PDB file of C-alpha atoms in Angstrom:
ATOM      1  CA  MET X 129    -208.427  21.669  94.944  1.00 36.00           C
ATOM      2  CA  VAL X 130    -205.604  21.903  97.492  1.00 33.00           C
ATOM      3  CA  THR X 131    -205.340  18.826  99.724  1.00 35.00           C
ATOM      4  CA  LEU X 132    -203.298  18.182 102.844  1.00 32.00           C
ATOM      5  CA  SER X 133    -201.128  15.744 100.920  1.00 36.00           C
ATOM      6  CA  SER X 134    -200.338  18.246  98.185  1.00 35.00           C
ATOM      7  CA  MET X 135    -199.643  21.007 100.736  1.00 33.00           C
ATOM      8  CA  SER X 136    -197.061  18.811 102.422  1.00 39.00           C
ATOM      9  CA  GLN X 137    -195.104  18.147  99.240  1.00 42.00           C
ATOM     10  CA  PRO X 138    -192.197  20.320  98.036  1.00 43.00           C
ATOM     11  CA  ALA X 139    -193.153  22.845  95.423  1.00 43.00           C
ATOM     12  CA  PRO X 140    -191.986  22.192  91.861  1.00 45.00           C
ATOM     13  CA  THR X 141    -188.832  24.047  90.928  1.00 45.00           C
ATOM     14  CA  LYS X 142    -188.910  26.843  88.377  1.00 40.00           C
ATOM     15  CA  GLN X 143    -187.287  24.528  85.828  1.00 43.00           C
ATOM     16  CA  GLU X 144    -189.983  21.900  86.386  1.00 42.00           C
ATOM     17  CA  ARG X 145    -192.762  24.487  86.054  1.00 42.00           C
ATOM     18  CA  ASN X 146    -191.325  25.632  82.749  1.00 41.00           C
ATOM     19  CA  GLY X 147    -192.223  22.325  81.151  1.00 46.00           C
ATOM     20  CA  ARG X 148    -188.971  20.417  81.336  1.00 73.00           C
ATOM     21  CA  LEU X 149    -190.976  17.468  82.660  1.00 81.00           C
ATOM     22  CA  SER X 150    -194.507  16.818  81.423  1.00 89.00           C
ATOM     23  CA  ALA X 151    -197.354  14.633  82.621  1.00 92.00           C
ATOM     24  CA  ASP X 152    -196.526  12.311  79.709  1.00 92.00           C
ATOM     25  CA  ASP X 153    -192.963  11.992  81.014  1.00 93.00           C
ATOM     26  CA  TRP X 154    -194.319  10.836  84.362  1.00 95.00           C
ATOM     27  CA  ALA X 155    -196.769   8.448  82.675  1.00 95.00           C
ATOM     28  CA  GLN X 156    -194.023   6.932  80.523  1.00 94.00           C
ATOM     29  CA  ALA X 157    -191.741   6.553  83.538  1.00 95.00           C
ATOM     30  CA  ALA X 158    -194.571   4.758  85.345  1.00 96.00           C
ATOM     31  CA  LEU X 159    -194.972   2.405  82.366  1.00 94.00           C
ATOM     32  CA  ASP X 160    -191.242   1.693  82.386  1.00 94.00           C
ATOM     33  CA  LEU X 161    -191.470   0.829  86.072  1.00 94.00           C
ATOM     34  CA  ILE X 162    -194.490  -1.428  85.463  1.00 95.00           C
ATOM     35  CA  ALA X 163    -192.488  -3.292  82.816  1.00 91.00           C
ATOM     36  CA  GLU X 164    -189.593  -3.764  85.232  1.00 92.00           C
ATOM     37  CA  GLN X 165    -191.316  -4.402  88.565  1.00 93.00           C
ATOM     38  CA  GLY X 166    -195.105  -4.550  88.119  1.00 92.00           C
ATOM     39  CA  VAL X 167    -198.040  -2.293  88.940  1.00 94.00           C
ATOM     40  CA  ALA X 168    -197.458  -2.359  92.708  1.00 93.00           C
ATOM     41  CA  ALA X 169    -194.019  -0.752  92.218  1.00 93.00           C
ATOM     42  CA  VAL X 170    -195.464   2.502  90.858  1.00 94.00           C
ATOM     43  CA  ALA X 171    -194.843   5.113  93.563  1.00 93.00           C
ATOM     44  CA  VAL X 172    -194.033   8.813  93.571  1.00 93.00           C
ATOM     45  CA  GLU X 173    -190.669   8.849  95.355  1.00 92.00           C
ATOM     46  CA  PRO X 174    -188.832   6.224  93.261  1.00 92.00           C
ATOM     47  CA  LEU X 175    -190.193   7.771  90.072  1.00 94.00           C
ATOM     48  CA  ALA X 176    -189.041  11.228  91.150  1.00 93.00           C
ATOM     49  CA  ARG X 177    -185.563   9.851  91.839  1.00 92.00           C
ATOM     50  CA  ARG X 178    -185.539   8.112  88.468  1.00 91.00           C
ATOM     51  CA  LEU X 179    -186.543  11.311  86.693  1.00 92.00           C
ATOM     52  CA  GLY X 180    -184.189  13.481  88.727  1.00 91.00           C
ATOM     53  CA  VAL X 181    -186.871  15.859  90.020  1.00 90.00           C
ATOM     54  CA  THR X 182    -188.649  16.688  93.254  1.00 87.00           C
ATOM     55  CA  LYS X 183    -191.983  15.215  94.301  1.00 88.00           C
ATOM     56  CA  GLY X 184    -193.366  18.705  93.734  1.00 87.00           C
ATOM     57  CA  SER X 185    -193.069  18.090  90.010  1.00 86.00           C
ATOM     58  CA  PHE X 186    -195.377  15.098  90.381  1.00 91.00           C
ATOM     59  CA  TYR X 187    -198.036  17.037  92.302  1.00 90.00           C
ATOM     60  CA  TRP X 188    -197.846  19.793  89.697  1.00 90.00           C
ATOM     61  CA  HIS X 189    -199.379  17.262  87.252  1.00 92.00           C
ATOM     62  CA  PHE X 190    -201.250  14.673  89.339  1.00 93.00           C
ATOM     63  CA  PRO X 191    -203.303  14.754  92.549  1.00 94.00           C
ATOM     64  CA  SER X 192    -202.403  11.182  93.535  1.00 93.00           C
ATOM     65  CA  ARG X 193    -200.510   8.019  92.685  1.00 93.00           C
ATOM     66  CA  ASP X 194    -203.722   6.454  91.380  1.00 93.00           C
ATOM     67  CA  ALA X 195    -204.204   9.368  88.971  1.00 95.00           C
ATOM     68  CA  LEU X 196    -200.699   8.736  87.619  1.00 95.00           C
ATOM     69  CA  LEU X 197    -201.445   5.033  87.203  1.00 95.00           C
ATOM     70  CA  VAL X 198    -204.616   5.824  85.250  1.00 94.00           C
ATOM     71  CA  ALA X 199    -202.666   8.223  83.011  1.00 95.00           C
ATOM     72  CA  ALA X 200    -199.949   5.615  82.440  1.00 95.00           C
ATOM     73  CA  LEU X 201    -202.488   2.949  81.478  1.00 95.00           C
ATOM     74  CA  GLU X 202    -204.305   5.345  79.157  1.00 93.00           C
ATOM     75  CA  ARG X 203    -200.982   6.194  77.516  1.00 93.00           C
ATOM     76  CA  TRP X 204    -200.167   2.502  77.031  1.00 92.00           C
ATOM     77  CA  GLU X 205    -203.618   1.866  75.573  1.00 91.00           C
ATOM     78  CA  LYS X 206    -203.395   4.817  73.178  1.00 90.00           C
ATOM     79  CA  VAL X 207    -199.837   4.177  71.995  1.00 84.00           C
ATOM     80  CA  GLU X 208    -200.494   0.451  71.631  1.00 80.00           C
ATOM     81  CA  GLN X 209    -203.561   1.163  69.506  1.00 81.00           C
ATOM     82  CA  GLU X 210    -201.807   3.731  67.332  1.00 82.00           C
ATOM     83  CA  THR X 211    -198.655   1.639  66.922  1.00 80.00           C
ATOM     84  CA  VAL X 212    -200.386  -1.596  65.963  1.00 79.00           C
ATOM     85  CA  PHE X 213    -203.629  -0.650  64.262  1.00 81.00           C
ATOM     86  CA  GLY X 214    -202.259   2.576  62.780  1.00 82.00           C
ATOM     87  CA  GLN X 215    -199.514   0.746  60.905  1.00 84.00           C
ATOM     88  CA  LEU X 216    -201.884  -1.912  59.597  1.00 88.00           C
ATOM     89  CA  GLU X 217    -204.683   0.352  58.390  1.00 86.00           C
ATOM     90  CA  PRO X 218    -203.137   1.124  54.951  1.00 89.00           C
ATOM     91  CA  ILE X 219    -202.804  -2.602  54.032  1.00 91.00           C
ATOM     92  CA  PRO X 220    -205.820  -3.502  51.849  1.00 91.00           C
ATOM     93  CA  ASP X 221    -205.413  -7.296  51.636  1.00 93.00           C
ATOM     94  CA  PRO X 222    -206.743  -8.907  54.858  1.00 93.00           C
ATOM     95  CA  ARG X 223    -204.361 -11.895  54.730  1.00 93.00           C
ATOM     96  CA  GLN X 224    -201.344  -9.649  54.297  1.00 93.00           C
ATOM     97  CA  ARG X 225    -202.693  -7.422  57.060  1.00 92.00           C
ATOM     98  CA  LEU X 226    -202.886 -10.436  59.376  1.00 92.00           C
ATOM     99  CA  ARG X 227    -199.355 -11.494  58.431  1.00 92.00           C
ATOM    100  CA  SER X 228    -198.118  -7.976  59.159  1.00 90.00           C
ATOM    101  CA  LEU X 229    -199.977  -8.052  62.473  1.00 89.00           C
ATOM    102  CA  PHE X 230    -198.205 -11.299  63.435  1.00 88.00           C
ATOM    103  CA  HIS X 231    -194.794  -9.869  62.580  1.00 86.00           C
ATOM    104  CA  LEU X 232    -195.465  -6.537  64.300  1.00 84.00           C
ATOM    105  CA  VAL X 233    -196.842  -8.007  67.512  1.00 83.00           C
ATOM    106  CA  ALA X 234    -194.204 -10.747  67.673  1.00 80.00           C
ATOM    107  CA  HIS X 235    -191.416  -8.179  67.991  1.00 79.00           C
ATOM    108  CA  GLU X 236    -193.037  -5.665  70.375  1.00 78.00           C
ATOM    109  CA  VAL X 237    -191.282  -7.093  73.433  1.00 75.00           C
ATOM    110  CA  LYS X 238    -191.837  -4.232  75.896  1.00 80.00           C
ATOM    111  CA  SER X 239    -195.559  -4.066  75.146  1.00 81.00           C
ATOM    112  CA  HIS X 240    -195.784  -7.811  75.901  1.00 80.00           C
ATOM    113  CA  VAL X 241    -194.030  -7.344  79.231  1.00 84.00           C
ATOM    114  CA  ILE X 242    -196.348  -4.510  80.259  1.00 89.00           C
ATOM    115  CA  TYR X 243    -199.409  -6.509  79.206  1.00 88.00           C
ATOM    116  CA  SER X 244    -198.244  -9.517  81.201  1.00 86.00           C
ATOM    117  CA  GLU X 245    -197.695  -7.373  84.297  1.00 89.00           C
ATOM    118  CA  LEU X 246    -201.173  -5.874  83.901  1.00 91.00           C
ATOM    119  CA  LEU X 247    -202.673  -9.364  83.709  1.00 88.00           C
ATOM    120  CA  LYS X 248    -201.123 -10.050  87.112  1.00 88.00           C
ATOM    121  CA  ALA X 249    -202.898  -6.978  88.506  1.00 92.00           C
ATOM    122  CA  LEU X 250    -206.401  -7.533  87.119  1.00 90.00           C
ATOM    123  CA  ASP X 251    -207.886  -7.051  90.582  1.00 91.00           C
ATOM    124  CA  HIS X 252    -206.765  -3.401  90.563  1.00 93.00           C
ATOM    125  CA  PRO X 253    -209.729  -1.129  89.741  1.00 93.00           C
ATOM    126  CA  ALA X 254    -207.667   0.961  87.302  1.00 93.00           C
ATOM    127  CA  VAL X 255    -206.268  -2.034  85.428  1.00 94.00           C
ATOM    128  CA  GLN X 256    -209.336  -4.178  84.761  1.00 93.00           C
ATOM    129  CA  PRO X 257    -211.256  -1.734  82.532  1.00 93.00           C
ATOM    130  CA  VAL X 258    -208.167  -1.008  80.426  1.00 93.00           C
ATOM    131  CA  ILE X 259    -207.433  -4.701  79.870  1.00 92.00           C
ATOM    132  CA  GLY X 260    -211.110  -5.217  79.082  1.00 92.00           C
ATOM    133  CA  ARG X 261    -211.137  -2.466  76.438  1.00 92.00           C
ATOM    134  CA  VAL X 262    -207.849  -3.549  74.884  1.00 91.00           C
ATOM    135  CA  SER X 263    -208.843  -7.213  74.708  1.00 92.00           C
ATOM    136  CA  GLU X 264    -212.260  -6.428  73.246  1.00 94.00           C
ATOM    137  CA  ARG X 265    -210.714  -4.123  70.634  1.00 92.00           C
ATOM    138  CA  ARG X 266    -208.128  -6.731  69.657  1.00 91.00           C
ATOM    139  CA  LEU X 267    -210.736  -9.495  69.365  1.00 94.00           C
ATOM    140  CA  ASP X 268    -213.025  -7.274  67.287  1.00 95.00           C
ATOM    141  CA  TYR X 269    -210.141  -6.381  64.994  1.00 92.00           C
ATOM    142  CA  LEU X 270    -209.107 -10.013  64.544  1.00 94.00           C
ATOM    143  CA  THR X 271    -212.692 -11.127  63.930  1.00 96.00           C
ATOM    144  CA  ALA X 272    -213.185  -8.428  61.295  1.00 95.00           C
ATOM    145  CA  SER X 273    -209.899  -9.353  59.599  1.00 93.00           C
ATOM    146  CA  PHE X 274    -210.767 -13.045  59.497  1.00 95.00           C
ATOM    147  CA  ARG X 275    -214.196 -12.173  58.117  1.00 96.00           C
ATOM    148  CA  GLN X 276    -212.556 -10.118  55.367  1.00 94.00           C
ATOM    149  CA  ALA X 277    -210.273 -13.079  54.667  1.00 94.00           C
ATOM    150  CA  GLY X 278    -213.318 -15.194  53.835  1.00 94.00           C
ATOM    151  CA  LEU X 279    -214.343 -16.926  57.060  1.00 95.00           C
ATOM    152  CA  SER X 280    -217.949 -17.038  58.245  1.00 96.00           C
ATOM    153  CA  ARG X 281    -218.892 -14.885  61.227  1.00 96.00           C
ATOM    154  CA  THR X 282    -218.822 -17.843  63.623  1.00 97.00           C
ATOM    155  CA  ASP X 283    -215.552 -19.234  62.273  1.00 96.00           C
ATOM    156  CA  ALA X 284    -213.978 -15.761  62.365  1.00 96.00           C
ATOM    157  CA  GLN X 285    -214.947 -15.336  66.023  1.00 97.00           C
ATOM    158  CA  HIS X 286    -213.566 -18.763  66.910  1.00 97.00           C
ATOM    159  CA  ARG X 287    -210.327 -18.104  65.020  1.00 96.00           C
ATOM    160  CA  ALA X 288    -209.938 -14.713  66.704  1.00 96.00           C
ATOM    161  CA  ARG X 289    -210.388 -16.246  70.172  1.00 96.00           C
ATOM    162  CA  LEU X 290    -207.970 -19.061  69.349  1.00 94.00           C
ATOM    163  CA  LEU X 291    -205.316 -16.622  68.162  1.00 93.00           C
ATOM    164  CA  TYR X 292    -205.728 -14.302  71.128  1.00 92.00           C
ATOM    165  CA  ALA X 293    -205.645 -17.227  73.567  1.00 92.00           C
ATOM    166  CA  ALA X 294    -202.415 -18.427  71.927  1.00 89.00           C
ATOM    167  CA  TYR X 295    -200.926 -14.952  72.329  1.00 86.00           C
ATOM    168  CA  VAL X 296    -201.833 -14.659  76.009  1.00 86.00           C
ATOM    169  CA  GLY X 297    -200.734 -18.239  76.673  1.00 85.00           C
ATOM    170  CA  PHE X 298    -197.366 -17.619  75.033  1.00 82.00           C
ATOM    171  CA  LEU X 299    -196.839 -14.606  77.291  1.00 78.00           C
ATOM    172  CA  GLN X 300    -197.709 -16.659  80.361  1.00 77.00           C
ATOM    173  CA  LEU X 301    -195.173 -19.331  79.429  1.00 78.00           C
ATOM    174  CA  ASN X 302    -192.353 -16.934  78.637  1.00 71.00           C
ATOM    175  CA  LEU X 303    -192.901 -14.216  81.216  1.00 63.00           C
ATOM    176  CA  GLN X 304    -194.796 -15.589  84.187  1.00 59.00           C
ATOM    177  CA  LEU X 305    -193.124 -19.007  84.254  1.00 63.00           C
ATOM    178  CA  HIS X 306    -189.729 -17.347  83.654  1.00 63.00           C
ATOM    179  CA  GLN X 307    -188.867 -19.522  80.701  1.00 57.00           C
ATOM    180  CA  THR X 308    -185.859 -18.481  78.698  1.00 56.00           C
ATOM    181  CA  ARG X 309    -186.621 -16.708  75.447  1.00 62.00           C
ATOM    182  CA  MET X 310    -186.486 -18.756  72.275  1.00 66.00           C
ATOM    183  CA  GLN X 311    -183.505 -18.422  70.020  1.00 75.00           C
ATOM    184  CA  HIS X 312    -184.138 -16.089  67.095  1.00 77.00           C
ATOM    185  CA  ASP X 313    -184.504 -18.776  64.442  1.00 84.00           C
ATOM    186  CA  GLU X 314    -186.716 -20.919  66.666  1.00 85.00           C
ATOM    187  CA  PHE X 315    -188.977 -17.984  67.465  1.00 81.00           C
ATOM    188  CA  GLU X 316    -189.277 -16.917  63.823  1.00 86.00           C
ATOM    189  CA  ALA X 317    -190.178 -20.505  62.893  1.00 91.00           C
ATOM    190  CA  TYR X 318    -192.848 -20.486  65.607  1.00 86.00           C
ATOM    191  CA  VAL X 319    -194.348 -17.251  64.247  1.00 87.00           C
ATOM    192  CA  GLU X 320    -194.371 -18.681  60.714  1.00 91.00           C
ATOM    193  CA  HIS X 321    -196.077 -21.844  62.003  1.00 92.00           C
ATOM    194  CA  MET X 322    -198.750 -19.759  63.744  1.00 89.00           C
ATOM    195  CA  MET X 323    -199.387 -17.787  60.558  1.00 90.00           C
ATOM    196  CA  ALA X 324    -199.617 -20.912  58.404  1.00 91.00           C
ATOM    197  CA  THR X 325    -201.986 -22.497  60.926  1.00 92.00           C
ATOM    198  CA  LEU X 326    -204.317 -19.597  61.615  1.00 91.00           C
ATOM    199  CA  ILE X 327    -204.387 -17.328  58.540  1.00 91.00           C
ATOM    200  CA  PRO X 328    -206.706 -18.645  55.800  1.00 90.00           C
ATOM    201  CA  SER X 329    -204.731 -19.531  52.660  1.00 85.00           C
ATOM    202  CA  SER X 330    -207.494 -18.497  50.255  1.00 70.00           C
TER     203      SER X 330
END
């Protein structure tokens, strides 16, 4: 459907129509901007300047800024799921899988930054359902892994909540309170302490 807003925008150039810039490119650029400046910073004009294209390229792919934000969040959710859970799926031993999860998540810095920025924007109607789905999926995965590691259903649920709360709390301390990042050795020791504390030994 043609809207007044889309009619007023410059048409995409021939180069842009030929696929030099995809909807995924716009979604990834929006995610990069969220990581740097937060959800409120996502806007068509600065993204077009960043990508070196006209606003017509944007309207070739999306009807509105909100549609772009939804696409960006869906991309983050999909890539996050594939990156984390996809890499862990082949590991048969649940304790080793949990250890690998700790190591993998501990070093995914950009994903942490994006997640923290999304937590600040939970009142946005596009953000809340994504955070809800991601958090529920992560808790379910942790609970299942702790169950496979020998914990009872109740203990596995408690351990999963404790671990996830520690993760979110760590992000709050380091990102929202603007604390300096730990030195490498200190951070690695912290991760090892968390694993020794939370992963069942047998």
